[in-house]
Amino acid sequence: MIEYWHNPRCSKSRQGLALLEERGAEIEVRRYLEEAPSLAELGAAQAALGVSAAAMMRTGEARFKELGLSKSDPDAVLLAAMAENPVLIERPLAIKGERAVIGRPPEDLLSLLD
């Protein structure tokens, strides 16, 4: 089962979901803007991605600047910001077991089908 953090207003998120569905993947869609992930879930996603917190954020979002955040802030600060402001989470994000992928480009999501 793939947990898919989805924003239906985002074209990349829609493309990624369609790509996984076309391949017959079992998907649990989570509209993360409505059902924000907890700090623990974000930490687990970061560990599965194997990246810095900044690498899983939409640093170009106005909210990022409004909060005075920087890509060089400690991971704990950035993860807390994402927990409070899920719009900052890069999308789409897919998690399967101990692995996770950010679907940019959407084709990257196919690595979870192995």
CSV table of C-alpha atoms in Angstrom, one decimal:
chain,number,residue,atom,x,y,z
A,1,MET,CA,0.0,0.0,0.0
A,2,ILE,CA,1.3,3.4,-0.9
A,3,GLU,CA,0.3,6.4,1.2
A,4,TYR,CA,0.0,9.3,-1.2
A,5,TRP,CA,0.1,12.9,0.2
A,6,HIS,CA,-2.1,14.6,-2.4
A,7,ASN,CA,-3.2,18.1,-3.3
A,8,PRO,CA,-5.8,17.8,-6.0
A,9,ARG,CA,-5.2,21.4,-7.1
A,10,CYS,CA,-1.6,20.6,-8.1
A,11,SER,CA,-1.1,19.3,-11.6
A,12,LYS,CA,2.0,17.2,-10.6
A,13,SER,CA,0.1,15.6,-7.8
A,14,ARG,CA,-2.7,14.7,-10.1
A,15,GLN,CA,-0.3,13.4,-12.7
A,16,GLY,CA,1.5,11.3,-10.1
A,17,LEU,CA,-1.7,9.8,-8.8
A,18,ALA,CA,-2.9,8.9,-12.3
A,19,LEU,CA,0.5,7.3,-13.1
A,20,LEU,CA,0.3,5.1,-10.0
A,21,GLU,CA,-3.3,4.2,-10.7
A,22,GLU,CA,-2.5,3.3,-14.3
A,23,ARG,CA,0.1,0.8,-13.0
A,24,GLY,CA,-2.4,-0.8,-10.6
A,25,ALA,CA,-0.8,0.4,-7.4
A,26,GLU,CA,-2.8,0.1,-4.2
A,27,ILE,CA,-3.0,3.7,-3.0
A,28,GLU,CA,-4.4,5.4,0.1
A,29,VAL,CA,-4.9,9.0,-0.8
A,30,ARG,CA,-4.3,11.5,2.0
A,31,ARG,CA,-5.3,15.1,1.4
A,32,TYR,CA,-2.5,16.4,3.5
A,33,LEU,CA,-3.7,20.1,3.5
A,34,GLU,CA,-7.0,18.9,5.2
A,35,GLU,CA,-5.4,16.1,7.3
A,36,ALA,CA,-2.0,17.5,8.2
A,37,PRO,CA,0.7,15.1,9.1
A,38,SER,CA,2.0,15.1,12.6
A,39,LEU,CA,5.5,16.1,13.5
A,40,ALA,CA,6.2,12.3,14.0
A,41,GLU,CA,4.8,11.5,10.6
A,42,LEU,CA,6.9,14.2,9.0
A,43,GLY,CA,10.0,12.9,10.8
A,44,ALA,CA,9.3,9.4,9.5
A,45,ALA,CA,8.7,10.7,6.0
A,46,GLN,CA,12.0,12.6,6.1
A,47,ALA,CA,13.9,9.5,7.3
A,48,ALA,CA,12.3,7.4,4.5
A,49,LEU,CA,13.2,10.0,2.0
A,50,GLY,CA,16.8,10.3,3.3
A,51,VAL,CA,16.9,14.1,2.7
A,52,SER,CA,17.1,17.2,4.8
A,53,ALA,CA,13.9,18.8,5.9
A,54,ALA,CA,14.5,21.7,3.5
A,55,ALA,CA,14.6,19.3,0.6
A,56,MET,CA,11.0,18.2,1.4
A,57,MET,CA,9.7,21.7,1.5
A,58,ARG,CA,8.2,24.2,-0.9
A,59,THR,CA,10.7,27.0,-0.1
A,60,GLY,CA,9.2,29.2,-2.7
A,61,GLU,CA,5.8,29.4,-1.0
A,62,ALA,CA,4.9,32.8,0.4
A,63,ARG,CA,4.3,31.2,3.8
A,64,PHE,CA,7.9,30.1,4.0
A,65,LYS,CA,9.0,33.7,3.7
A,66,GLU,CA,6.3,35.0,6.0
A,67,LEU,CA,7.5,32.7,8.7
A,68,GLY,CA,11.1,34.0,8.3
A,69,LEU,CA,12.3,30.5,7.5
A,70,SER,CA,15.6,29.7,5.8
A,71,LYS,CA,16.8,26.5,4.0
A,72,SER,CA,19.7,26.5,6.6
A,73,ASP,CA,17.4,26.4,9.6
A,74,PRO,CA,17.7,23.2,11.7
A,75,ASP,CA,15.6,20.3,10.6
A,76,ALA,CA,13.6,20.4,13.8
A,77,VAL,CA,12.5,24.0,13.1
A,78,LEU,CA,11.5,23.2,9.5
A,79,LEU,CA,9.7,20.0,10.4
A,80,ALA,CA,7.7,21.9,13.1
A,81,ALA,CA,6.9,24.6,10.5
A,82,MET,CA,5.6,21.9,8.1
A,83,ALA,CA,3.5,20.4,10.9
A,84,GLU,CA,1.8,23.7,11.5
A,85,ASN,CA,1.7,24.8,7.9
A,86,PRO,CA,1.2,21.8,5.6
A,87,VAL,CA,1.2,24.0,2.5
A,88,LEU,CA,5.0,24.0,3.0
A,89,ILE,CA,5.2,20.2,2.3
A,90,GLU,CA,6.5,19.4,-1.2
A,91,ARG,CA,4.0,17.5,-3.2
A,92,PRO,CA,3.3,14.9,-4.1
A,93,LEU,CA,4.9,12.7,-1.5
A,94,ALA,CA,4.4,8.9,-1.5
A,95,ILE,CA,5.4,6.5,1.2
A,96,LYS,CA,5.6,2.7,1.0
A,97,GLY,CA,6.9,1.0,4.1
A,98,GLU,CA,10.4,2.3,4.8
A,99,ARG,CA,10.7,4.1,1.5
A,100,ALA,CA,9.4,7.4,0.3
A,101,VAL,CA,9.6,9.5,-2.9
A,102,ILE,CA,8.7,13.1,-3.8
A,103,GLY,CA,7.0,12.9,-7.2
A,104,ARG,CA,8.9,15.7,-9.0
A,105,PRO,CA,8.9,14.6,-11.7
A,106,PRO,CA,5.9,12.3,-11.3
A,107,GLU,CA,7.8,9.4,-12.9
A,108,ASP,CA,10.0,9.2,-9.8
A,109,LEU,CA,7.0,7.7,-8.0
A,110,LEU,CA,7.3,4.5,-10.0
A,111,SER,CA,10.4,3.5,-8.0
A,112,LEU,CA,8.0,2.5,-5.2
A,113,LEU,CA,6.5,-0.2,-7.4
A,114,ASP,CA,9.6,-2.3,-7.4
